[in-house]
Coordinates of C-alpha atoms and ligand atoms in Angstrom, one line a residue:
M222 CA 19.5 16.6 14.1
A223 CA 17.3 16.5 10.9
K224 CA 14.1 14.6 11.2
I225 CA 13.7 11.2 9.7
L226 CA 10.3 10.7 8.0
G227 CA 8.5 7.5 8.8
I228 CA 6.5 6.4 5.7
D229 CA 3.7 3.8 5.3
L230 CA 3.9 3.4 1.6
G231 CA 0.6 1.7 1.1
T232 CA -1.0 0.0 -1.9
T233 CA -4.1 2.2 -1.6
N234 CA -3.0 5.0 0.7
S235 CA 0.3 6.4 2.0
L236 CA 0.9 8.2 5.3
A237 CA 3.9 9.9 6.9
A238 CA 4.8 10.3 10.6
V239 CA 7.7 11.8 12.6
W240 CA 9.0 11.3 16.1
D241 CA 8.4 14.5 17.9
N242 CA 8.7 15.4 21.5
G243 CA 8.7 11.8 22.7
K244 CA 5.9 10.6 20.5
S245 CA 5.0 9.5 17.0
V246 CA 2.8 12.1 15.2
L247 CA 1.2 11.9 11.8
V248 CA 2.2 14.5 9.2
P249 CA -0.7 16.0 7.2
N250 CA -0.4 16.5 3.4
A251 CA -1.1 19.8 1.6
F252 CA -4.8 19.3 2.0
G253 CA -4.4 18.9 5.8
E254 CA -5.3 15.2 5.5
Y255 CA -3.3 12.2 6.7
L256 CA -4.1 9.8 3.9
T257 CA -2.5 10.5 0.5
P258 CA -3.9 8.0 -2.1
S259 CA -1.1 6.1 -3.8
V260 CA -2.2 7.2 -7.2
V261 CA -0.1 9.0 -9.9
S262 CA -1.4 10.8 -12.9
V263 CA 0.3 12.8 -15.7
D264 CA -1.4 15.5 -17.8
E265 CA -0.6 16.6 -21.4
E266 CA 2.1 19.1 -20.3
G267 CA 3.8 16.4 -18.2
T268 CA 2.8 17.8 -14.8
V269 CA 2.4 15.0 -12.3
Y270 CA -0.5 14.7 -9.9
V271 CA -0.1 12.6 -6.8
G272 CA -2.8 11.8 -4.2
K273 CA -6.5 12.7 -4.3
T274 CA -6.4 14.7 -7.5
A275 CA -4.8 11.8 -9.3
K276 CA -7.5 9.5 -7.7
Q277 CA -10.2 11.6 -9.3
R278 CA -8.4 11.3 -12.6
L279 CA -8.5 7.5 -12.4
A280 CA -12.0 7.5 -13.9
S281 CA -11.6 10.5 -16.3
Y282 CA -8.1 9.8 -17.5
P283 CA -7.5 6.1 -17.1
G284 CA -4.7 6.1 -19.7
Q285 CA -2.7 8.7 -17.9
T286 CA -3.2 7.4 -14.3
A287 CA -1.8 4.5 -12.3
S288 CA -2.7 3.0 -9.0
L289 CA -2.0 -0.2 -7.0
F290 CA 1.5 -0.4 -8.4
K291 CA 3.0 -1.4 -5.0
R292 CA 1.8 -4.9 -5.8
F293 CA 4.3 -5.1 -8.7
M294 CA 7.2 -3.5 -6.9
G295 CA 10.5 -4.9 -8.3
T296 CA 8.9 -7.0 -11.1
G297 CA 9.9 -4.8 -14.0
K298 CA 6.2 -4.2 -15.0
Q299 CA 5.9 -1.1 -17.1
Y300 CA 3.1 1.5 -16.7
R301 CA 2.5 3.8 -19.7
L302 CA 1.3 7.2 -18.6
G303 CA 0.9 9.6 -21.5
Q304 CA 4.2 9.8 -23.4
K305 CA 6.4 8.0 -20.8
T306 CA 6.7 4.6 -19.2
Y307 CA 7.3 4.1 -15.5
L308 CA 8.4 1.2 -13.3
P309 CA 6.4 0.6 -10.1
E310 CA 9.3 1.9 -8.0
E311 CA 9.4 5.1 -10.1
L312 CA 5.7 5.7 -9.5
S313 CA 6.4 5.0 -5.8
A314 CA 9.2 7.5 -6.0
L315 CA 6.7 10.2 -7.1
V316 CA 4.4 9.3 -4.2
L317 CA 7.4 9.5 -1.8
R318 CA 8.5 12.8 -3.2
K319 CA 5.1 14.2 -2.7
L320 CA 5.0 13.0 0.9
K321 CA 8.5 14.4 1.4
E322 CA 7.6 17.8 -0.1
D323 CA 4.3 18.1 1.9
A324 CA 6.1 17.1 5.1
E325 CA 8.9 19.6 4.5
K326 CA 6.2 22.3 4.1
F327 CA 4.5 21.2 7.3
L328 CA 7.6 20.8 9.4
G329 CA 9.3 23.8 8.0
E330 CA 12.6 22.0 7.5
S331 CA 14.1 19.8 4.8
V332 CA 13.8 16.0 5.1
E333 CA 16.6 13.8 3.8
E334 CA 16.1 10.5 5.3
A335 CA 13.1 8.1 5.6
V336 CA 12.2 4.8 7.2
I337 CA 9.7 3.0 5.0
S338 CA 7.5 0.0 5.9
V339 CA 6.9 -2.9 3.5
P340 CA 4.7 -6.0 3.7
A341 CA 6.4 -8.9 5.5
Y342 CA 6.0 -11.0 2.3
F343 CA 8.1 -8.6 0.2
N344 CA 11.2 -10.4 -1.1
D345 CA 14.6 -8.9 -1.4
I346 CA 13.9 -7.7 -4.9
A347 CA 10.8 -5.8 -3.8
R348 CA 12.6 -4.4 -0.7
N349 CA 15.5 -3.2 -2.9
A350 CA 13.0 -1.6 -5.3
T351 CA 11.5 0.2 -2.3
K352 CA 14.9 1.6 -1.4
R353 CA 15.5 2.6 -5.0
A354 CA 12.2 4.4 -5.0
G355 CA 13.4 6.3 -1.9
A356 CA 16.7 7.2 -3.7
I357 CA 14.9 8.4 -6.8
A358 CA 12.7 10.6 -4.5
G359 CA 15.9 12.1 -3.0
L360 CA 15.5 10.2 0.3
K361 CA 18.1 8.2 2.0
V362 CA 16.5 4.9 3.1
E363 CA 18.7 2.9 5.3
R364 CA 16.0 1.1 7.1
I365 CA 13.0 -0.9 5.8
I366 CA 10.6 -2.1 8.5
N367 CA 8.0 -4.8 8.2
E368 CA 4.5 -3.5 8.4
P369 CA 3.4 -5.9 11.3
S370 CA 6.5 -4.8 13.3
A371 CA 5.5 -1.3 12.8
A372 CA 1.9 -2.0 14.0
A373 CA 3.2 -3.8 17.0
L374 CA 5.6 -0.9 17.8
A375 CA 2.7 1.5 17.6
C376 CA 0.5 -0.6 19.8
Q377 CA 3.2 -1.0 22.4
N378 CA 4.0 2.6 22.3
F379 CA 0.3 3.6 22.7
R380 CA -0.6 1.3 25.5
Q381 CA 2.7 1.5 27.3
Q382 CA 1.8 -1.9 28.7
E383 CA 3.8 -4.6 30.3
D384 CA 4.8 -7.7 28.5
A385 CA 2.2 -8.8 26.0
T386 CA 1.6 -11.2 23.2
I387 CA -0.1 -9.4 20.3
L388 CA -1.9 -10.6 17.2
V389 CA -1.6 -8.1 14.4
F390 CA -4.3 -8.4 11.8
D391 CA -3.6 -6.1 8.9
F392 CA -6.3 -6.1 6.3
G393 CA -5.7 -3.5 3.6
G394 CA -6.9 -2.9 0.0
G395 CA -5.2 -5.8 -1.6
T396 CA -3.5 -7.9 1.0
L397 CA -3.9 -9.5 4.4
D398 CA -1.0 -9.9 6.8
V399 CA -1.3 -11.7 10.1
S400 CA 1.5 -11.6 12.6
L401 CA 2.2 -12.7 16.1
V402 CA 4.3 -10.3 18.2
E403 CA 5.7 -10.7 21.6
C404 CA 6.7 -7.8 23.8
F405 CA 9.0 -8.6 26.8
D406 CA 11.2 -6.2 28.7
N407 CA 11.1 -3.6 25.9
I408 CA 12.0 -6.2 23.3
I409 CA 9.5 -6.5 20.5
E410 CA 9.9 -9.7 18.8
I411 CA 7.9 -11.0 15.8
K412 CA 7.3 -14.7 16.4
A413 CA 5.4 -15.7 13.2
V414 CA 3.9 -14.1 10.1
S415 CA 1.4 -15.4 7.7
G416 CA -0.9 -13.9 5.1
D417 CA -2.6 -13.9 1.8
N418 CA -1.3 -11.4 -0.8
Q419 CA -4.4 -12.0 -3.0
L420 CA -7.0 -10.9 -0.4
G421 CA -8.1 -7.4 0.5
G422 CA -10.8 -4.8 0.5
Q423 CA -10.9 -4.7 -3.3
D424 CA -12.1 -8.3 -3.3
F425 CA -15.2 -7.2 -1.4
D426 CA -15.7 -4.4 -4.0
N427 CA -15.3 -6.9 -6.8
A428 CA -17.7 -9.4 -5.2
L429 CA -20.3 -6.6 -4.8
A430 CA -19.8 -5.4 -8.3
A431 CA -20.2 -9.0 -9.6
H432 CA -23.3 -9.4 -7.5
F433 CA -24.7 -6.2 -9.0
L434 CA -24.0 -7.3 -12.6
R435 CA -25.6 -10.7 -11.9
S436 CA -28.7 -9.1 -10.4
F437 CA -29.4 -7.2 -13.6
K438 CA -28.0 -9.9 -15.9
I439 CA -25.4 -7.5 -17.3
D440 CA -22.5 -9.0 -19.3
P441 CA -19.4 -7.1 -18.2
E442 CA -18.0 -7.8 -21.7
N443 CA -20.3 -5.1 -23.1
L444 CA -19.2 -2.5 -20.6
T445 CA -16.7 0.3 -21.3
W446 CA -13.7 0.7 -19.1
E447 CA -15.3 3.9 -17.6
T448 CA -18.5 2.1 -16.7
K449 CA -16.5 -0.7 -15.0
A450 CA -14.6 1.9 -13.0
I451 CA -17.8 3.6 -12.0
I452 CA -19.3 0.2 -10.9
R453 CA -16.3 -0.6 -8.9
S454 CA -16.3 2.7 -7.1
S455 CA -20.0 2.5 -6.4
A456 CA -19.4 -1.0 -4.9
E457 CA -16.6 0.4 -2.7
R458 CA -18.9 3.3 -1.6
C459 CA -21.6 0.9 -0.8
K460 CA -19.2 -1.3 1.2
K461 CA -18.0 1.7 3.2
E462 CA -21.6 2.8 3.9
L463 CA -22.3 -0.7 5.3
T464 CA -19.5 0.0 7.8
E465 CA -21.8 2.8 9.2
S466 CA -25.2 1.4 8.7
K467 CA -26.9 -2.0 8.4
T468 CA -28.2 -1.5 4.9
A469 CA -26.9 0.6 2.0
E470 CA -27.7 1.3 -1.6
M471 CA -25.4 0.5 -4.4
V472 CA -26.2 3.0 -7.1
V473 CA -24.6 2.9 -10.6
N474 CA -25.1 6.0 -12.6
S475 CA -23.2 5.9 -15.9
P476 CA -24.1 6.7 -19.5
Q477 CA -24.4 2.9 -20.0
I478 CA -26.2 1.8 -16.8
C479 CA -28.6 3.5 -14.4
E480 CA -29.6 1.0 -11.7
K481 CA -29.5 0.5 -8.0
I482 CA -29.9 -2.3 -5.5
T483 CA -30.1 -2.4 -1.7
I484 CA -27.5 -4.4 0.2
S485 CA -27.6 -5.4 3.9
R486 CA -24.7 -6.4 6.0
K487 CA -26.1 -9.9 6.0
D488 CA -26.1 -9.8 2.2
L489 CA -22.5 -8.7 2.2
V490 CA -21.6 -11.7 4.3
T491 CA -23.4 -14.0 2.0
I492 CA -21.9 -12.4 -1.2
C493 CA -18.4 -12.5 0.3
A494 CA -18.6 -15.9 2.1
D495 CA -15.5 -17.3 0.5
L496 CA -13.5 -14.2 1.4
F497 CA -14.3 -14.8 5.1
Q498 CA -13.1 -18.4 4.7
K499 CA -9.8 -17.2 3.2
M500 CA -9.5 -14.7 6.0
G501 CA -9.4 -17.3 8.7
K502 CA -6.7 -19.4 7.2
P503 CA -3.6 -17.2 8.0
V504 CA -4.9 -16.6 11.5
K505 CA -4.9 -20.3 12.2
R506 CA -1.5 -20.8 10.6
V507 CA 0.1 -18.0 12.6
L508 CA -1.2 -19.4 15.9
M509 CA 0.1 -22.8 14.9
D510 CA 3.5 -21.5 13.8
G511 CA 3.7 -19.5 17.1
K512 CA 2.6 -22.6 19.0
I513 CA 0.0 -20.7 21.0
S514 CA -3.7 -20.9 21.6
T515 CA -6.2 -18.0 21.3
D516 CA -6.5 -17.5 25.1
M517 CA -2.8 -16.7 25.3
I518 CA -3.1 -13.6 23.1
D519 CA -3.2 -10.5 25.2
D520 CA -4.1 -8.0 22.5
I521 CA -5.6 -8.3 19.0
V522 CA -4.7 -5.2 16.9
L523 CA -6.7 -4.5 13.8
V524 CA -4.8 -2.6 11.1
G525 CA -5.7 -1.5 7.6
G526 CA -8.9 0.1 6.2
S527 CA -10.7 -3.1 5.7
C528 CA -10.7 -3.7 9.5
K529 CA -13.2 -0.9 9.8
M530 CA -15.9 -3.3 8.5
P531 CA -17.8 -4.5 11.6
I532 CA -18.3 -7.9 10.0
V533 CA -14.6 -8.4 9.8
R534 CA -14.2 -7.8 13.5
Q535 CA -17.2 -10.0 14.2
Y536 CA -15.8 -12.8 12.1
L537 CA -12.5 -12.6 14.0
E538 CA -14.3 -12.6 17.3
H539 CA -16.0 -15.7 16.1
I540 CA -12.9 -17.7 15.0
L541 CA -10.8 -16.6 17.9
Q542 CA -13.6 -17.1 20.4
R543 CA -13.0 -13.6 21.8
K544 CA -15.3 -10.8 22.7
D545 CA -12.7 -8.1 23.4
I546 CA -11.4 -7.0 20.0
E547 CA -11.4 -3.2 19.7
T548 CA -10.6 -1.0 16.7
M549 CA -8.3 2.0 17.1
N550 CA -7.6 4.1 13.9
P551 CA -6.8 1.0 11.9
D552 CA -5.5 3.0 8.9
Q553 CA -3.0 5.0 11.0
M554 CA -1.4 2.3 13.1
I555 CA 1.4 1.4 10.7
A556 CA 2.4 5.0 10.0
L557 CA 2.5 5.7 13.7
G558 CA 4.7 2.7 14.2
V559 CA 7.1 3.7 11.4
G560 CA 7.2 7.1 13.2
V561 CA 8.4 5.3 16.3
S562 CA 10.9 3.4 14.3
A563 CA 12.2 6.7 12.9
G564 CA 12.5 7.9 16.5
I565 CA 14.5 4.8 17.3
K566 CA 16.8 5.4 14.3
E567 CA 17.2 9.0 15.5
R568 CA 18.3 7.5 18.8
D569 CA 15.9 9.6 20.7
E570 CA 16.6 9.4 24.4
E571 CA 13.0 8.6 25.3
I572 CA 13.0 5.3 23.4
K573 CA 16.6 4.2 23.4
D574 CA 15.6 1.2 25.5
M575 CA 13.2 -0.2 23.0
I576 CA 14.8 -2.9 20.9
L577 CA 13.0 -3.9 17.8
T578 CA 13.6 -7.4 16.5
D579 CA 12.1 -8.7 13.3
I580 CA 11.7 -12.0 11.6
C581 CA 12.8 -13.3 8.3
P582 CA 9.5 -13.8 6.4
F583 CA 11.0 -16.4 4.0
S584 CA 13.6 -19.2 4.1
L585 CA 17.0 -18.8 2.7
G586 CA 19.2 -21.6 1.5
V587 CA 21.5 -23.1 -1.1
N588 CA 21.2 -25.9 -3.7
V589 CA 22.4 -29.4 -3.0
V590 CA 22.8 -32.5 -5.1
N591 CA 19.7 -34.7 -5.5
E592 CA 21.0 -38.3 -5.7
T593 CA 17.8 -39.7 -7.0
N594 CA 17.1 -37.1 -9.6
P595 CA 20.3 -35.1 -10.5
D596 CA 18.3 -32.7 -12.7
K597 CA 16.2 -31.4 -9.9
K598 CA 18.5 -29.9 -7.2
L599 CA 17.2 -29.8 -3.7
T600 CA 17.1 -26.8 -1.4
S601 CA 19.1 -27.0 1.8
F602 CA 17.7 -24.3 4.1
I603 CA 20.2 -22.3 6.2
I604 CA 17.9 -19.7 7.6
E605 CA 14.4 -20.8 8.3
R606 CA 11.3 -18.8 7.7
N607 CA 10.1 -16.9 10.9
S608 CA 13.7 -16.8 12.4
P609 CA 14.2 -13.8 14.6
L610 CA 16.5 -11.1 13.1
P611 CA 19.3 -10.3 13.0
I612 CA 20.5 -13.9 12.5
S613 CA 23.7 -15.6 11.5
K614 CA 23.7 -19.4 10.8
E615 CA 26.2 -21.8 9.3
Q616 CA 25.9 -25.1 7.5
I617 CA 28.6 -27.5 6.5
Y618 CA 28.6 -29.0 3.0
V619 CA 31.1 -31.6 1.6
N620 CA 32.3 -32.4 -2.0
S621 CA 30.0 -34.9 -3.8
W622 CA 32.3 -36.8 -6.0
D623 CA 36.0 -37.9 -6.1
G624 CA 38.3 -35.3 -7.6
Q625 CA 35.8 -32.5 -7.6
T626 CA 37.6 -29.2 -8.0
C627 CA 34.8 -26.7 -7.5
M628 CA 31.8 -26.2 -5.3
R629 CA 29.0 -23.9 -6.6
F630 CA 26.3 -22.6 -4.3
G631 CA 23.3 -21.1 -5.7
I632 CA 21.6 -18.9 -3.1
Y633 CA 17.9 -19.1 -3.0
Q634 CA 14.9 -17.6 -1.2
G635 CA 11.6 -19.5 -0.8
E636 CA 10.0 -22.5 0.8
A637 CA 10.0 -25.0 -2.1
M638 CA 11.8 -28.3 -1.9
Y639 CA 13.4 -28.0 -5.4
V640 CA 15.5 -24.9 -6.0
E641 CA 14.0 -24.4 -9.4
D642 CA 10.8 -23.3 -7.6
N643 CA 12.5 -20.8 -5.4
I644 CA 14.0 -17.4 -6.3
L645 CA 17.7 -17.3 -7.2
L646 CA 19.5 -14.5 -5.4
G647 CA 23.1 -15.1 -6.4
E648 CA 25.9 -17.6 -6.7
I649 CA 29.1 -18.2 -4.9
K650 CA 31.9 -20.5 -6.4
M651 CA 34.7 -22.1 -4.3
S652 CA 37.7 -23.9 -5.7
I653 CA 38.6 -27.0 -3.7
P654 CA 41.5 -29.4 -3.8
P655 CA 40.7 -32.7 -5.7
R656 CA 40.1 -35.3 -3.0
P657 CA 37.9 -38.4 -2.4
K658 CA 34.2 -37.5 -2.1
H659 CA 32.9 -36.4 1.3
T660 CA 36.3 -35.3 2.6
V661 CA 36.4 -31.6 1.7
E662 CA 34.3 -29.3 3.8
C663 CA 32.9 -26.0 3.0
R664 CA 31.2 -23.9 5.7
V665 CA 28.5 -21.6 4.4
R666 CA 27.3 -18.9 6.6
F667 CA 24.3 -16.7 6.0
T668 CA 23.9 -13.4 8.0
Y669 CA 20.6 -11.6 7.5
D670 CA 20.0 -8.3 9.2
I671 CA 17.0 -6.2 10.2
N672 CA 17.5 -4.0 7.1
G673 CA 17.1 -7.1 4.8
V674 CA 20.7 -7.3 3.8
L675 CA 22.0 -10.9 3.2
E676 CA 25.6 -11.5 3.6
V677 CA 27.0 -14.9 2.5
N678 CA 30.4 -16.3 3.7
A679 CA 31.9 -19.5 2.3
Y680 CA 35.0 -21.0 4.0
I681 CA 37.1 -24.0 3.1
P682 CA 39.1 -25.0 6.3
M683 CA 41.4 -27.3 4.3
T684 CA 42.8 -24.4 2.2
N685 CA 41.9 -21.5 4.4
E686 CA 40.2 -19.9 1.4
E687 CA 37.3 -17.6 2.2
K688 CA 34.8 -15.7 0.0
Q689 CA 32.2 -13.2 0.9
M690 CA 29.3 -11.6 -0.9
V691 CA 26.5 -9.3 -0.1
I692 CA 23.4 -10.1 -2.0
V693 CA 22.0 -7.5 -4.3
N694 CA 19.9 -8.3 -7.3
K695 CA 22.1 -7.3 -10.3
E696 CA 19.4 -7.1 -12.9
L697 CA 17.1 -4.7 -11.1
N698 CA 19.6 -3.0 -8.9
M699 CA 21.1 0.2 -10.1
S700 CA 24.6 1.5 -9.7
K701 CA 25.3 4.8 -7.9
T702 CA 25.6 6.7 -11.1
Q703 CA 22.4 5.2 -12.5
I704 CA 20.6 6.3 -9.3
E705 CA 22.1 9.8 -9.7
E706 CA 20.9 10.0 -13.3
K707 CA 17.4 8.8 -12.3
L708 CA 17.3 11.2 -9.4
K709 CA 18.2 14.0 -11.8
E710 CA 15.7 12.9 -14.4
F711 CA 12.9 12.6 -11.8
S712 CA 13.7 15.9 -10.1
Q713 CA 13.0 17.6 -13.4
I714 CA 9.5 16.1 -13.3
K715 CA 7.2 18.8 -12.1
I716 CA 4.8 17.7 -9.3
D717 CA 1.7 19.8 -9.1
P718 CA 2.7 22.6 -6.8
A719 CA 0.8 22.8 -3.5
Q720 CA -0.7 26.2 -4.1
D721 CA -2.5 25.0 -7.2
E722 CA -3.3 21.6 -5.8
E723 CA -6.7 22.5 -4.5
N724 CA -7.8 24.1 -7.8
H725 CA -6.6 21.1 -9.7
Y726 CA -8.3 18.7 -7.3
L727 CA -11.6 20.5 -7.8
M728 CA -11.2 20.5 -11.6
A729 CA -10.4 16.8 -11.6
W730 CA -13.4 16.1 -9.3
G731 CA -15.7 18.2 -11.6
E732 CA -14.4 16.5 -14.7
R733 CA -15.1 13.1 -13.2
L734 CA -18.7 14.0 -12.2
F735 CA -19.2 15.6 -15.6
M736 CA -18.3 12.3 -17.2
Q737 CA -20.6 10.4 -14.9
C738 CA -23.7 12.7 -15.4
D739 CA -25.8 13.5 -18.4
G740 CA -28.4 15.9 -19.6
E741 CA -29.1 19.0 -17.6
M742 CA -26.7 18.1 -14.8
K743 CA -23.8 17.8 -17.3
E744 CA -24.5 21.4 -18.4
E745 CA -24.8 22.6 -14.9
I746 CA -21.4 21.2 -13.9
M747 CA -19.8 22.7 -17.0
R748 CA -21.3 26.1 -16.2
K749 CA -20.1 26.0 -12.7
M750 CA -16.6 24.8 -13.6
H751 CA -16.2 27.5 -16.3
G752 CA -17.4 30.1 -13.8
Y753 CA -15.0 28.8 -11.3
E754 CA -12.0 29.0 -13.7
H755 CA -13.0 32.4 -14.6
V756 CA -13.1 33.6 -11.0
I757 CA -9.7 32.0 -10.3
K758 CA -8.1 33.7 -13.3
T759 CA -9.6 37.1 -13.0
D760 CA -10.5 37.7 -9.4
P761 CA -8.0 36.1 -7.0
Y762 CA -9.7 38.0 -4.2
S763 CA -12.8 35.8 -4.5
A764 CA -10.9 32.6 -5.1
G765 CA -11.4 31.2 -1.6
K766 CA -15.1 31.8 -1.7
A767 CA -15.4 30.3 -5.2
R768 CA -13.5 27.2 -4.0
K769 CA -15.8 26.8 -1.0
Y770 CA -18.9 27.1 -3.2
L771 CA -17.7 24.8 -5.8
T772 CA -16.8 22.2 -3.1
V773 CA -20.4 22.4 -1.8
F774 CA -21.8 22.1 -5.3
L775 CA -19.7 19.1 -6.2
T776 CA -20.4 17.4 -2.8
C777 CA -24.1 17.8 -3.5
V778 CA -23.8 16.4 -7.0
E779 CA -21.8 13.5 -5.6
S780 CA -24.4 12.7 -3.0
M781 CA -27.3 13.1 -5.5
L782 CA -25.4 10.7 -7.8
D783 CA -25.4 8.3 -4.9
H784 CA -29.1 8.5 -4.3
Y785 CA -30.9 9.4 -7.5
L786 CA -30.8 7.7 -10.8
N787 CA -31.9 9.6 -13.8
W788 CA -31.8 13.4 -13.6
D789 CA -34.2 14.1 -16.3
E790 CA -36.8 11.6 -15.2
K791 CA -36.6 12.6 -11.6
E792 CA -37.1 16.3 -12.6
I793 CA -34.7 17.6 -10.0
N794 CA -35.1 21.3 -9.9
M795 CA -31.8 22.8 -9.3
G796 CA -33.2 26.0 -8.0
S797 CA -35.3 24.5 -5.3
W798 CA -32.6 22.1 -4.4
Y799 CA -30.3 25.0 -3.5
E800 CA -33.0 26.6 -1.5
D801 CA -33.2 23.4 0.4
E802 CA -29.6 23.8 1.1
G803 CA -30.6 27.1 2.6
D804 CA -27.8 29.1 1.0
A805 CA -29.2 31.8 -1.0
E806 CA -25.9 33.6 -1.0
M807 CA -24.3 30.7 -2.8
D808 CA -27.1 30.7 -5.4
E809 CA -26.5 34.4 -6.0
F810 CA -22.8 33.8 -6.4
F811 CA -23.2 31.0 -8.9
K812 CA -25.7 33.2 -10.9
K813 CA -23.1 35.9 -11.2
W814 CA -20.7 33.5 -12.8
D815 CA -23.3 32.2 -15.1
E816 CA -24.0 35.6 -16.4
E817 CA -20.4 36.6 -16.7
D818 CA -19.4 33.5 -18.5
L819 CA -22.3 32.7 -20.9
Ligands
ADP372 P1 -3.4 -0.5 1.9 O1 -2.6 -0.9 3.1 O2 -3.6 -1.5 0.9 O3 -2.8 0.8 1.4 P2 -5.6 0.6 3.6 O4 -5.2 0.1 4.9 O5 -5.5 2.1 3.3 O6 -4.9 -0.2 2.4 O7 -7.0 0.1 3.3 C1 -7.7 0.3 2.1 C2 -8.9 -0.6 2.0 O8 -9.7 -0.3 3.1 C3 -9.7 -0.3 0.7 O9 -10.1 -1.5 0.1 C4 -10.9 0.5 1.3 O10 -12.1 0.2 0.5 C5 -11.1 -0.1 2.7 N1 -11.8 0.8 3.6 C6 -11.4 2.1 3.9 N2 -12.3 2.6 4.7 C7 -13.3 1.7 4.9 C8 -14.5 1.7 5.6 N3 -14.9 2.7 6.3 N4 -15.3 0.5 5.5 C9 -14.9 -0.5 4.8 N5 -13.7 -0.6 4.1 C10 -12.9 0.5 4.1
MG373 MG1 -1.5 -1.2 4.6

């Protein structure tokens, strides 16, 4: 049977996994890496770059590059990249197609189906948009799994432990998801979810960037887009360095600003104090919703790149009064779990006993008459938030006035008391016989399944009339032919072929550094890049060597950018610097290019 690809389609990074030989394994991309940045860029010729090449182009070609689009899935937001505009699900489709193509190359077989994880707070519209992204990428997506369910699956699969209550703390680039999961007799049940979709690693970057600007009394109004991007990425680098060491330098080296400050972990805590406060709230809420105390939790699983920060773990230990929180590959947990889910869907013998339940992350209901204020209809909830899935529930409604001939039920998603504050998903209309008020019954049944499909049934016992509808959002949902057209349109888009990818990545990297540097270093980068292009075109035999050397060179430039400020002032002697590196052979090689090219 063909393999199903498990995909963690992340805001910042995406990963793929498959169920293989009784376990979930990550699938590397064309660079041999597990993380593919969820970034898409288009060049003048219309070639699409996805992943780390596109990420380099964020700073050098901001107008042709998009990132963080997952946040706007299903909203209709348009991204203009070069000549064309794209919806968030179309950009996601390009990421999915890249993952699919890389996986096919790695697995040596074609992949037609995928299970994709989405945040628990994603509403139906966003879930449908995710499925559509799959369809446009040429993938059948029958199952969408909540990210916390995936993390719990991975955890349970790893530890092979007995019954357990697990707290999943997923702290990514832009969102925080906290969930309480119970595992009993091979049933994995999500008991409660909570979170903050406006809190993530980027907020730490932004806080650091703001601190930097304050320290030097710089008004961000006067900065170019490029400088702002450089400041943000320096902030992120500094934050990541603080994961490894107790202090780190934040260095900004752009044509507009050349400054650095030293930040300690303690500073980071002070600068980001309000973020920690926000972080604690969903944890408390989930424990309250799940009606348990911290000592009843068996395992605390940290997921998402931001959990790598030691201060995040320490803060959690503090608020949970626990000393036993460990971090295992936080950025791989979800993908590994989706891989398990793919295995379940493949009905692999090894895991046929594992039953995955999920919960409904939002409430679903219908509108009812508000006697005191007829203009503001109330929500009557049929399925409550945090209900285990699949679920089927019925409520009985009666006619509100004498002689009423029709009952209309708007179907809503959300937690608000008034329907106008919730999301309208559809409407069902029932004709009823004209009778005195409160004498005609209509039974409304909602069935919500693990794949996020809502089925609504309305039944009038008096007339035996019954109506059924399956909720799909009309405006944003596409018909089969529309999907086919999109699929055709998108399959004509050329994604940078894997064999050229490494070259293009190096060029994009070089271009970004070129933009960031000035003076002598700018010229040096240009010389090396020209030389490199020359070798690639004329001497394919040396291409591998040239790639290796250019990579070393760019890595050096990058690290020098991180640690030195002004090239010309510091009088960095390129020659002696290479000798320091102890690679005379490389120096020779570069010299040859220089001579040939200039
Ligand atoms: P998402 O689920 O949003 O795609 P990830 O789980 O990949 O995100 O996490 C991305 C976030 O993790 C980014 O904000 C990134 O800066 C942060 N991050 C990654 N590695 C580290 C690290 N070593 N230290 C601190 N933060 C990190
Ligand atoms: Mg994530």
